[in-house]
Amino acid sequence: MRGDSKLETKRTTIVLFSGDYDKAMAAYIIANGAAAYDHEVTIFHTFWGINALRKQGFVPVKKGYLEKMFGWMMPRGAEKLGLSKMQMAGMGPKMIKHVMKKHNALTLTQLIEMAQEQEIKMVSCTMTMDLLGLQQDELLDGIEYAGVAAYLADAQDGNVNLFI
Amino acid sequence: MRGDSKLETKRTTIVLFSGDYDKAMAAYIIANGAAAYDHEVTIFHTFWGINALRKQGFVPVKKGYLEKMFGWMMPRGAEKLGLSKMQMAGMGPKMIKHVMKKHNALTLTQLIEMAQEQEIKMVSCTMTMDLLGLQQDELLDGIEYAGVAAYLADAQDGNVNLFI
Amino acid sequence: MRGDSKLETKRTTIVLFSGDYDKAMAAYIIANGAAAYDHEVTIFHTFWGINALRKQGFVPVKKGYLEKMFGWMMPRGAEKLGLSKMQMAGMGPKMIKHVMKKHNALTLTQLIEMAQEQEIKMVSCTMTMDLLGLQQDELLDGIEYAGVAAYLADAQDGNVNLFI
């Protein structure tokens, strides 16, 4: 693998399982870095990771009772996610965003936009969407929809495969 | 690596560190998917991940005081695990299991059974068992017992290696 | 890749994102195991994972107000980290350290020392240090400082790549 590293396109795949702001940032920073390095990059959003792809406002779609409850309880879009550490009743995310602004760091929303510009393949897990009652209208445009088989098809040829 | 991908058996290894129901589900869904794709698959259960392998009832084994305490406090088997998000004092797991049933999704217990039928190598970390005072009689049948060296021997030839 | 596995040096890279004692232990146990197997090993500490590298005492450095607050709130060094599970208001870490001592298991501090002796490349993420206002004087000696590009340069040739 390493001998012919200059001849082939490298591939990075990330399973984004977590719905935490900081973990999603890490995922998108690595993904954007890999794309800048000319890797083919896939981010497979599953379970809580799909929340990073939700549109920010309320999207009127027909749903059952339990699906509505999940929809209400889960964060609506990237900037609503909490932190994996130091959440501190919501103060943590504010502090982090404050220092990010001060240092001109990209927000998660901007990192996601950059990923789309770099043509990173952003996939949402259909099984999770079924379970949690999320519909395609509720997610950002330009997302692909697939299951674990599609993930594995990319990952088995991946050079860097991460679960975040 | 990618040029000869049709000639060799692919390999997937997963370290299951987490004792969360949702993360263990993700691990077993990927593992079962990879096995269906003819990968050789190993799940190395370590730290809290071993709780997914515990038998559900009480198993009478001789233990010291601290080992007994760990045994009591940790979840006894797959269906007792909590969630990594939206635990909500136990309501989260009930909601998730309710929607899973509604959508005919496999429970973690069923995913583990499928893994055993697909001959996925399920390993329990001996160092962790030592530390937490878990004994082989307390775990499901058909589990292998090994340490980090055995994990690395599999992982260093792995195509998809994940830490969950 | 697998056919020529005896001819080349294997490589393991770990992103240590988590600031939990148990997860950092897992990272360092795998890293030390891989180094013992003659892998070239890199641990890239980012976000909360950098706290494992902090010196234990107070280090007087000039900082702004918010940076000071982060410095106070985050754990000062390996032995101050909490657990990802069973934290139980600080009782969990004490119980774990008690059983670790009883079984002569290495503490995280000792695992980090072993990693340095085995010449594992320990890197601290410069972007995170900027954001959280951490300075090189506050971290252990012998750490390298780099960003995501350096991580990817190592990881893209890695045999075992993990995100912890």
Short mmCIF file of C-alpha atoms in Angstrom, two decimals:
data_model
loop_
_atom_site.label_atom_id
_atom_site.label_comp_id
_atom_site.label_asym_id
_atom_site.label_seq_id
_atom_site.Cartn_x
_atom_site.Cartn_y
_atom_site.Cartn_z
CA MET A 1 0.00 0.00 0.00
CA ARG A 2 2.65 2.45 1.01
CA GLY A 3 5.00 1.77 -1.90
CA ASP A 4 2.55 2.97 -4.52
CA SER A 5 1.13 5.84 -2.52
CA LYS A 6 1.86 8.39 -5.21
CA LEU A 7 0.03 6.53 -7.94
CA GLU A 8 -3.47 6.22 -6.51
CA THR A 9 -6.14 8.46 -5.15
CA LYS A 10 -6.26 8.12 -1.38
CA ARG A 11 -9.58 7.71 0.34
CA THR A 12 -10.85 8.89 3.73
CA THR A 13 -14.15 7.76 5.21
CA ILE A 14 -15.67 8.98 8.44
CA VAL A 15 -18.69 7.57 10.25
CA LEU A 16 -20.15 10.52 12.12
CA PHE A 17 -22.25 8.86 14.84
CA SER A 18 -21.97 11.60 17.43
CA GLY A 19 -24.30 14.58 17.67
CA ASP A 20 -21.81 16.69 19.65
CA TYR A 21 -20.63 20.02 18.24
CA ASP A 22 -16.99 19.43 19.12
CA LYS A 23 -16.89 15.90 17.68
CA ALA A 24 -18.66 17.02 14.49
CA MET A 25 -16.10 19.85 14.20
CA ALA A 26 -13.26 17.33 14.50
CA ALA A 27 -14.89 15.16 11.84
CA TYR A 28 -15.31 18.04 9.40
CA ILE A 29 -11.83 19.46 10.04
CA ILE A 30 -10.24 16.08 9.25
CA ALA A 31 -12.56 15.60 6.25
CA ASN A 32 -11.79 19.04 4.80
CA GLY A 33 -8.08 18.51 5.42
CA ALA A 34 -8.18 15.17 3.62
CA ALA A 35 -10.07 16.70 0.69
CA ALA A 36 -7.45 19.45 0.47
CA TYR A 37 -4.89 16.62 0.25
CA ASP A 38 -6.83 15.26 -2.76
CA HIS A 39 -8.40 12.37 -0.91
CA GLU A 40 -11.83 11.15 -1.98
CA VAL A 41 -13.78 11.76 1.22
CA THR A 42 -17.05 10.31 2.49
CA ILE A 43 -18.81 11.30 5.69
CA PHE A 44 -21.49 8.78 6.60
CA HIS A 45 -23.85 10.42 9.11
CA THR A 46 -25.67 7.93 11.31
CA PHE A 47 -27.67 8.04 14.55
CA TRP A 48 -27.20 11.44 16.27
CA GLY A 49 -24.70 12.56 13.63
CA ILE A 50 -27.56 13.25 11.25
CA ASN A 51 -28.64 16.20 13.42
CA ALA A 52 -25.69 18.19 12.04
CA LEU A 53 -27.39 18.03 8.64
CA ARG A 54 -30.82 19.26 9.75
CA LYS A 55 -32.08 22.57 8.40
CA GLN A 56 -32.18 25.17 11.13
CA GLY A 57 -35.80 26.28 10.97
CA PHE A 58 -38.94 24.20 11.46
CA VAL A 59 -39.78 22.19 8.34
CA PRO A 60 -43.46 21.21 8.08
CA VAL A 61 -43.65 17.50 7.26
CA LYS A 62 -46.26 14.89 8.10
CA LYS A 63 -45.20 12.66 10.98
CA GLY A 64 -46.50 10.29 13.59
CA TYR A 65 -46.53 11.24 17.28
CA LEU A 66 -43.27 9.55 18.31
CA GLU A 67 -41.45 10.85 15.23
CA LYS A 68 -42.61 14.38 16.11
CA MET A 69 -41.27 13.95 19.64
CA PHE A 70 -37.85 12.86 18.36
CA GLY A 71 -37.94 15.80 15.96
CA TRP A 72 -38.59 18.22 18.81
CA MET A 73 -36.08 16.78 21.23
CA MET A 74 -33.16 16.49 18.84
CA PRO A 75 -31.11 19.56 17.91
CA ARG A 76 -32.17 21.28 14.69
CA GLY A 77 -28.95 21.73 12.73
CA ALA A 78 -25.25 22.20 13.31
CA GLU A 79 -25.33 25.31 15.49
CA LYS A 80 -27.78 23.74 17.96
CA LEU A 81 -25.54 20.80 18.89
CA GLY A 82 -24.13 20.54 22.43
CA LEU A 83 -20.63 19.65 23.56
CA SER A 84 -19.28 16.23 24.52
CA LYS A 85 -17.52 17.84 27.51
CA MET A 86 -18.02 21.01 29.54
CA GLN A 87 -21.58 21.43 28.35
CA MET A 88 -22.29 23.27 31.64
CA ALA A 89 -25.99 23.86 31.05
CA GLY A 90 -25.34 25.47 27.69
CA MET A 91 -22.58 27.82 28.84
CA GLY A 92 -19.84 25.61 27.36
CA PRO A 93 -21.00 25.92 23.74
CA LYS A 94 -21.28 29.70 24.14
CA MET A 95 -17.75 29.95 25.53
CA ILE A 96 -16.36 27.76 22.77
CA LYS A 97 -18.12 29.74 20.06
CA HIS A 98 -16.86 32.95 21.64
CA VAL A 99 -13.21 31.83 21.51
CA MET A 100 -13.74 30.41 18.01
CA LYS A 101 -14.95 33.81 16.82
CA LYS A 102 -12.04 35.55 18.53
CA HIS A 103 -9.57 33.27 16.73
CA ASN A 104 -11.43 33.44 13.41
CA ALA A 105 -12.01 29.67 13.53
CA LEU A 106 -14.66 28.34 11.17
CA THR A 107 -17.99 27.41 12.72
CA LEU A 108 -19.40 23.94 12.11
CA THR A 109 -21.86 25.48 9.64
CA GLN A 110 -18.95 26.96 7.68
CA LEU A 111 -17.01 23.70 7.83
CA ILE A 112 -20.05 21.88 6.39
CA GLU A 113 -20.33 24.47 3.60
CA MET A 114 -16.64 24.03 2.83
CA ALA A 115 -17.14 20.27 2.70
CA GLN A 116 -19.89 20.73 0.13
CA GLU A 117 -17.68 23.06 -1.94
CA GLN A 118 -14.87 20.49 -1.82
CA GLU A 119 -17.33 17.86 -3.06
CA ILE A 120 -17.01 15.67 -0.03
CA LYS A 121 -19.63 12.93 -0.28
CA MET A 122 -22.05 13.58 2.55
CA VAL A 123 -24.32 10.63 3.21
CA SER A 124 -27.21 10.27 5.62
CA CYS A 125 -28.02 6.78 6.94
CA THR A 126 -31.44 5.69 5.69
CA MET A 127 -31.97 3.20 8.53
CA THR A 128 -31.53 5.93 11.14
CA MET A 129 -33.84 8.29 9.25
CA ASP A 130 -36.48 5.59 9.24
CA LEU A 131 -36.08 4.93 12.94
CA LEU A 132 -36.08 8.54 14.09
CA GLY A 133 -38.69 9.59 11.54
CA LEU A 134 -36.48 12.15 9.78
CA GLN A 135 -37.39 13.06 6.22
CA GLN A 136 -35.20 14.28 3.36
CA ASP A 137 -36.95 17.68 3.32
CA GLU A 138 -35.65 18.31 6.82
CA LEU A 139 -32.00 17.91 5.82
CA LEU A 140 -29.65 20.18 3.85
CA ASP A 141 -29.66 19.97 0.06
CA GLY A 142 -27.01 17.91 -1.71
CA ILE A 143 -27.01 15.02 0.77
CA GLU A 144 -26.92 11.42 -0.47
CA TYR A 145 -29.02 8.71 1.14
CA ALA A 146 -27.66 5.22 1.68
CA GLY A 147 -27.16 2.36 4.12
CA VAL A 148 -24.30 0.48 5.73
CA ALA A 149 -23.51 -1.48 2.53
CA ALA A 150 -22.65 1.75 0.69
CA TYR A 151 -20.50 2.87 3.62
CA LEU A 152 -18.57 -0.40 3.61
CA ALA A 153 -18.04 -0.26 -0.16
CA ASP A 154 -16.18 3.04 0.37
CA ALA A 155 -14.49 2.12 3.63
CA GLN A 156 -12.99 -1.18 2.52
CA ASP A 157 -10.76 0.75 0.10
CA GLY A 158 -10.15 3.58 2.53
CA ASN A 159 -6.73 4.65 3.71
CA VAL A 160 -8.06 6.58 6.68
CA ASN A 161 -11.28 5.19 8.22
CA LEU A 162 -12.57 6.75 11.41
CA PHE A 163 -15.64 6.35 13.64
CA ILE A 164 -16.41 9.60 15.45
CA MET B 1 -4.03 -2.33 -1.55
CA ARG B 2 -6.84 -1.16 -3.75
CA GLY B 3 -5.52 -2.66 -6.95
CA ASP B 4 -5.76 -6.24 -5.74
CA SER B 5 -8.96 -5.81 -3.81
CA LYS B 6 -10.70 -8.66 -5.58
CA LEU B 7 -8.02 -11.22 -4.84
CA GLU B 8 -7.89 -11.15 -1.07
CA THR B 9 -10.22 -11.56 1.83
CA LYS B 10 -10.96 -8.18 3.34
CA ARG B 11 -10.79 -7.74 7.07
CA THR B 12 -12.78 -5.53 9.44
CA THR B 13 -11.88 -5.08 13.10
CA ILE B 14 -13.84 -3.12 15.66
CA VAL B 15 -12.78 -2.21 19.18
CA LEU B 16 -16.03 -1.93 21.11
CA PHE B 17 -15.05 0.20 24.11
CA SER B 18 -18.43 1.79 24.71
CA GLY B 19 -21.17 0.30 26.86
CA ASP B 20 -23.93 2.35 25.20
CA TYR B 21 -26.81 0.55 23.48
CA ASP B 22 -26.76 2.83 20.44
CA LYS B 23 -22.99 2.61 19.94
CA ALA B 24 -23.02 -1.18 20.38
CA MET B 25 -25.85 -1.34 17.79
CA ALA B 26 -23.74 0.70 15.35
CA ALA B 27 -20.78 -1.62 15.96
CA TYR B 28 -22.80 -4.78 15.36
CA ILE B 29 -24.61 -3.36 12.30
CA ILE B 30 -21.27 -2.51 10.67
CA ALA B 31 -19.80 -5.87 11.73
CA ASN B 32 -22.74 -7.87 10.37
CA GLY B 33 -22.69 -5.82 7.16
CA ALA B 34 -18.97 -6.49 6.71
CA ALA B 35 -19.46 -10.23 7.34
CA ALA B 36 -22.24 -10.27 4.73
CA TYR B 37 -19.64 -8.70 2.39
CA ASP B 38 -17.34 -11.69 3.12
CA HIS B 39 -14.98 -9.78 5.36
CA GLU B 40 -13.25 -11.60 8.20
CA VAL B 41 -14.60 -9.65 11.15
CA THR B 42 -13.33 -9.29 14.70
CA ILE B 43 -15.05 -7.36 17.48
CA PHE B 44 -12.69 -6.79 20.38
CA HIS B 45 -14.80 -5.91 23.45
CA THR B 46 -12.90 -3.89 26.02
CA PHE B 47 -13.76 -1.77 29.07
CA TRP B 48 -17.55 -1.08 29.16
CA GLY B 49 -18.07 -2.83 25.82
CA ILE B 50 -17.83 -6.17 27.57
CA ASN B 51 -21.18 -5.50 29.28
CA ALA B 52 -22.92 -6.23 25.96
CA LEU B 53 -21.68 -9.82 26.29
CA ARG B 54 -22.91 -10.43 29.84
CA LYS B 55 -25.59 -13.04 30.39
CA GLN B 56 -28.83 -11.43 31.42
CA GLY B 57 -29.58 -13.21 34.69
CA PHE B 58 -27.49 -13.28 37.83
CA VAL B 59 -24.62 -15.77 37.55
CA PRO B 60 -23.32 -17.04 40.89
CA VAL B 61 -19.52 -16.75 40.89
CA LYS B 62 -17.07 -16.20 43.73
CA LYS B 63 -15.83 -12.62 43.86
CA GLY B 64 -14.21 -10.09 46.13
CA TYR B 65 -16.16 -7.13 47.47
CA LEU B 66 -15.10 -4.54 44.88
CA GLU B 67 -15.60 -6.99 42.01
CA LYS B 68 -19.12 -7.64 43.30
CA MET B 69 -19.82 -3.92 43.36
CA PHE B 70 -18.67 -3.50 39.75
CA GLY B 71 -20.80 -6.51 38.85
CA TRP B 72 -23.87 -4.93 40.43
CA MET B 73 -23.38 -1.47 39.02
CA MET B 74 -22.66 -2.42 35.44
CA PRO B 75 -25.48 -3.41 33.08
CA ARG B 76 -26.12 -7.14 32.83
CA GLY B 77 -26.27 -7.82 29.10
CA ALA B 78 -27.16 -6.11 25.88
CA GLU B 79 -30.73 -5.10 26.66
CA LYS B 80 -29.73 -3.35 29.90
CA LEU B 81 -27.37 -0.87 28.25
CA GLY B 82 -28.21 2.85 28.24
CA LEU B 83 -27.94 5.37 25.43
CA SER B 84 -25.04 7.71 24.65
CA LYS B 85 -27.58 10.54 24.07
CA MET B 86 -31.13 11.24 25.18
CA GLN B 87 -30.93 8.76 28.05
CA MET B 88 -33.59 10.88 29.82
CA ALA B 89 -33.70 8.83 33.03
CA GLY B 90 -34.32 5.61 31.12
CA MET B 91 -37.10 6.95 28.89
CA GLY B 92 -34.78 7.28 25.88
CA PRO B 93 -33.95 3.57 25.62
CA LYS B 94 -37.67 2.72 25.89
CA MET B 95 -38.57 5.16 23.11
CA ILE B 96 -35.79 3.85 20.88
CA LYS B 97 -36.79 0.23 21.45
CA HIS B 98 -40.40 1.16 20.76
CA VAL B 99 -39.60 2.68 17.35
CA MET B 100 -37.21 -0.17 16.61
CA LYS B 101 -40.01 -2.67 17.19
CA LYS B 102 -42.38 -0.60 15.07
CA HIS B 103 -39.89 -0.66 12.19
CA ASN B 104 -38.97 -4.32 12.69
CA ALA B 105 -35.37 -3.31 13.38
CA LEU B 106 -33.21 -5.96 15.03
CA THR B 107 -32.51 -5.52 18.74
CA LEU B 108 -28.92 -5.55 19.95
CA THR B 109 -29.50 -9.08 21.27
CA GLN B 110 -30.59 -10.20 17.81
CA LEU B 111 -27.65 -8.41 16.18
CA ILE B 112 -25.28 -10.27 18.52
CA GLU B 113 -26.95 -13.60 17.67
CA MET B 114 -26.59 -12.81 13.96
CA ALA B 115 -22.91 -12.01 14.52
CA GLN B 116 -22.42 -15.42 16.12
CA GLU B 117 -24.23 -17.13 13.24
CA GLN B 118 -22.02 -15.28 10.75
CA GLU B 119 -18.95 -16.50 12.67
CA ILE B 120 -17.74 -13.06 13.56
CA LYS B 121 -14.85 -13.43 15.99
CA MET B 122 -16.09 -11.97 19.25
CA VAL B 123 -13.28 -11.36 21.71
CA SER B 124 -13.40 -10.17 25.29
CA CYS B 125 -10.39 -8.28 26.64
CA THR B 126 -8.73 -10.30 29.39
CA MET B 127 -7.11 -7.26 31.01
CA THR B 128 -10.48 -5.57 31.49
CA MET B 129 -12.04 -8.77 32.84
CA ASP B 130 -9.25 -8.96 35.38
CA LEU B 131 -9.68 -5.34 36.41
CA LEU B 132 -13.47 -5.37 36.71
CA GLY B 133 -13.56 -8.88 38.16
CA LEU B 134 -15.68 -10.38 35.36
CA GLN B 135 -15.47 -14.14 34.86
CA GLN B 136 -15.99 -16.23 31.73
CA ASP B 137 -19.10 -17.90 33.23
CA GLU B 138 -20.79 -14.50 33.28
CA LEU B 139 -20.40 -13.95 29.54
CA LEU B 140 -22.20 -15.50 26.56
CA ASP B 141 -20.93 -18.80 25.18
CA GLY B 142 -18.65 -18.81 22.16
CA ILE B 143 -16.59 -15.77 23.16
CA GLU B 144 -12.81 -15.78 22.75
CA TYR B 145 -10.52 -14.32 25.38
CA ALA B 146 -7.43 -12.35 24.43
CA GLY B 147 -5.42 -9.18 24.97
CA VAL B 148 -4.29 -6.18 22.98
CA ALA B 149 -1.57 -8.16 21.14
CA ALA B 150 -4.19 -10.43 19.55
CA TYR B 151 -6.25 -7.38 18.59
CA LEU B 152 -3.27 -5.73 16.90
CA ALA B 153 -2.39 -8.92 15.02
CA ASP B 154 -5.83 -8.74 13.38
CA ALA B 155 -6.01 -4.97 13.03
CA GLN B 156 -2.64 -4.47 11.34
CA ASP B 157 -3.97 -6.35 8.32
CA GLY B 158 -7.42 -4.80 8.56
CA ASN B 159 -9.05 -2.83 5.76
CA VAL B 160 -11.62 -1.23 8.03
CA ASN B 161 -10.48 -0.63 11.62
CA LEU B 162 -12.79 1.28 13.94
CA PHE B 163 -12.82 2.26 17.62
CA ILE B 164 -16.37 2.61 18.91
CA MET C 1 -0.96 -4.58 1.53
CA ARG C 2 -1.26 -7.86 3.35
CA GLY C 3 1.00 -9.82 1.02
CA ASP C 4 4.06 -7.76 1.82
CA SER C 5 3.31 -7.29 5.48
CA LYS C 6 6.67 -8.65 6.58
CA LEU C 7 8.72 -6.29 4.46
CA GLU C 8 7.54 -2.90 5.67
CA THR C 9 7.27 -1.05 8.90
CA LYS C 10 3.65 -0.96 10.01
CA ARG C 11 2.15 2.27 11.21
CA THR C 12 -0.48 3.02 13.85
CA THR C 13 -2.01 6.46 14.33
CA ILE C 14 -4.46 7.44 17.03
CA VAL C 15 -6.42 10.68 17.30
CA LEU C 16 -7.00 11.14 21.03
CA PHE C 17 -9.95 13.53 21.14
CA SER C 18 -11.39 12.38 24.44
CA GLY C 19 -10.38 13.73 27.83
CA ASP C 20 -11.64 10.67 29.71
CA TYR C 21 -9.21 8.62 31.82
CA ASP C 22 -10.53 5.28 30.58
CA LYS C 23 -10.46 6.27 26.91
CA ALA C 24 -6.96 7.75 27.23
CA MET C 25 -5.88 4.48 28.90
CA ALA C 26 -7.28 2.49 25.98
CA ALA C 27 -5.45 4.78 23.53
CA TYR C 28 -2.12 4.42 25.30
CA ILE C 29 -2.46 0.66 25.82
CA ILE C 30 -3.06 0.16 22.09
CA ALA C 31 -0.27 2.61 21.22
CA ASN C 32 2.26 0.93 23.51
CA GLY C 33 1.20 -2.48 22.22
CA ALA C 34 1.68 -1.35 18.63
CA ALA C 35 5.11 0.12 19.45
CA ALA C 36 6.11 -3.19 21.07
CA TYR C 37 5.10 -4.80 17.75
CA ASP C 38 7.55 -2.44 15.99
CA HIS C 39 4.91 -0.15 14.53
CA GLU C 40 5.71 3.50 14.04
CA VAL C 41 3.11 5.07 16.31
CA THR C 42 1.67 8.58 16.42
CA ILE C 43 -0.84 9.85 18.97
CA PHE C 44 -2.39 13.11 17.82
CA HIS C 45 -3.95 14.82 20.87
CA THR C 46 -6.74 17.20 19.98
CA PHE C 47 -9.57 18.96 21.82
CA TRP C 48 -9.97 17.47 25.35
CA GLY C 49 -7.32 14.83 24.66
CA ILE C 50 -4.62 17.46 25.22
CA ASN C 51 -5.50 17.57 28.92
CA ALA C 52 -3.73 14.21 29.34
CA LEU C 53 -0.49 16.00 28.43
CA ARG C 54 -0.81 18.88 30.89
CA LYS C 55 1.75 19.16 33.68
CA GLN C 56 0.15 18.42 37.02
CA GLY C 57 0.98 21.57 38.98
CA PHE C 58 0.01 25.15 38.20
CA VAL C 59 2.24 26.66 35.51
CA PRO C 60 2.41 30.46 35.58
CA VAL C 61 1.83 31.75 32.03
CA LYS C 62 0.33 35.00 30.77
CA LYS C 63 -3.24 34.53 29.55
CA GLY C 64 -6.43 36.39 28.80
CA TYR C 65 -9.48 36.02 31.01
CA LEU C 66 -11.31 33.33 28.97
CA GLU C 67 -8.12 31.32 28.47
CA LYS C 68 -7.57 31.38 32.24
CA MET C 69 -11.11 30.11 32.78
CA PHE C 70 -10.57 27.19 30.39
CA GLY C 71 -7.27 26.49 32.12
CA TRP C 72 -8.98 26.32 35.51
CA MET C 73 -11.94 24.25 34.42
CA MET C 74 -10.07 21.62 32.47
CA PRO C 75 -8.23 18.79 34.26
CA ARG C 76 -4.54 19.42 34.89
CA GLY C 77 -2.85 16.26 33.66
CA ALA C 78 -3.49 12.57 33.25
CA GLU C 79 -4.40 11.67 36.82
CA LYS C 80 -7.06 14.40 37.02
CA LEU C 81 -9.16 13.07 34.13
CA GLY C 82 -12.65 11.68 34.80
CA LEU C 83 -14.29 8.55 33.44
CA SER C 84 -16.53 8.23 30.37
CA LYS C 85 -18.87 5.96 32.42
CA MET C 86 -19.58 5.46 36.11
CA GLN C 87 -18.03 8.77 37.05
CA MET C 88 -20.38 8.78 40.10
CA ALA C 89 -19.34 12.16 41.43
CA GLY C 90 -15.66 11.21 41.44
CA MET C 91 -16.11 7.83 43.16
CA GLY C 92 -15.73 5.92 39.89
CA PRO C 93 -12.16 7.07 39.15
CA LYS C 94 -11.15 6.22 42.73
CA MET C 95 -12.62 2.71 42.47
CA ILE C 96 -10.95 2.13 39.11
CA LYS C 97 -7.58 3.33 40.37
CA HIS C 98 -7.99 1.14 43.45
CA VAL C 99 -8.54 -2.03 41.38
CA MET C 100 -5.78 -0.99 38.99
CA LYS C 101 -3.34 -0.76 41.89
CA LYS C 102 -4.53 -4.10 43.26
CA HIS C 103 -3.86 -5.75 39.88
CA ASN C 104 -0.57 -3.90 39.34
CA ALA C 105 -2.00 -2.28 36.20
CA LEU C 106 -0.09 0.73 34.88
CA THR C 107 -1.62 4.14 35.58
CA LEU C 108 -2.20 6.52 32.69
CA THR C 109 0.84 8.50 33.83
CA GLN C 110 2.98 5.38 33.62
CA LEU C 111 1.50 4.46 30.22
CA ILE C 112 2.43 7.93 28.94
CA GLU C 113 5.98 7.55 30.30
CA MET C 114 6.24 4.16 28.58
CA ALA C 115 5.05 5.75 25.33
CA GLN C 116 7.81 8.34 25.59
CA GLU C 117 10.40 5.64 26.27
CA GLN C 118 9.16 3.69 23.23
CA GLU C 119 9.55 6.85 21.13
CA ILE C 120 5.91 7.07 20.23
CA LYS C 121 5.37 10.38 18.44
CA MET C 122 3.14 12.39 20.75
CA VAL C 123 1.65 15.40 19.01
CA SER C 124 -0.50 18.20 20.39
CA CYS C 125 -2.93 19.92 18.03
CA THR C 126 -1.89 23.55 17.57
CA MET C 127 -5.39 24.68 16.55
CA THR C 128 -6.87 23.40 19.80
CA MET C 129 -4.09 24.97 21.86
CA ASP C 130 -4.83 28.29 20.20
CA LEU C 131 -8.56 27.99 20.86
CA LEU C 132 -8.32 26.89 24.49
CA GLY C 133 -5.37 29.16 25.22
CA LEU C 134 -2.99 26.36 26.22
CA GLN C 135 0.72 27.09 25.96
CA GLN C 136 3.66 24.75 25.37
CA ASP C 137 5.07 25.44 28.84
CA GLU C 138 1.94 23.89 30.33
CA LEU C 139 2.45 20.55 28.58
CA LEU C 140 4.91 17.71 29.21
CA ASP C 141 8.35 17.92 27.63
CA GLY C 142 9.06 16.07 24.40
CA ILE C 143 5.71 16.80 22.77
CA GLU C 144 5.54 17.78 19.10
CA TYR C 145 3.22 20.53 17.88
CA ALA C 146 1.37 20.23 14.61
CA GLY C 147 -1.95 20.51 12.83
CA VAL C 148 -4.36 18.27 10.94
CA ALA C 149 -2.14 18.19 7.80
CA ALA C 150 0.66 16.50 9.75
CA TYR C 151 -1.82 14.02 11.21
CA LEU C 152 -3.13 13.11 7.76
CA ALA C 153 0.38 12.71 6.36
CA ASP C 154 0.95 9.96 8.95
CA ALA C 155 -2.54 8.48 8.85
CA GLN C 156 -2.80 8.05 5.11
CA ASP C 157 -0.03 5.45 5.28
CA GLY C 158 -1.34 3.95 8.52
CA ASN C 159 -2.29 0.30 8.92
CA VAL C 160 -4.28 0.93 12.10
CA ASN C 161 -5.96 4.35 12.34
CA LEU C 162 -8.27 5.02 15.27
CA PHE C 163 -10.25 7.98 16.61
CA ILE C 164 -10.68 7.74 20.37
#
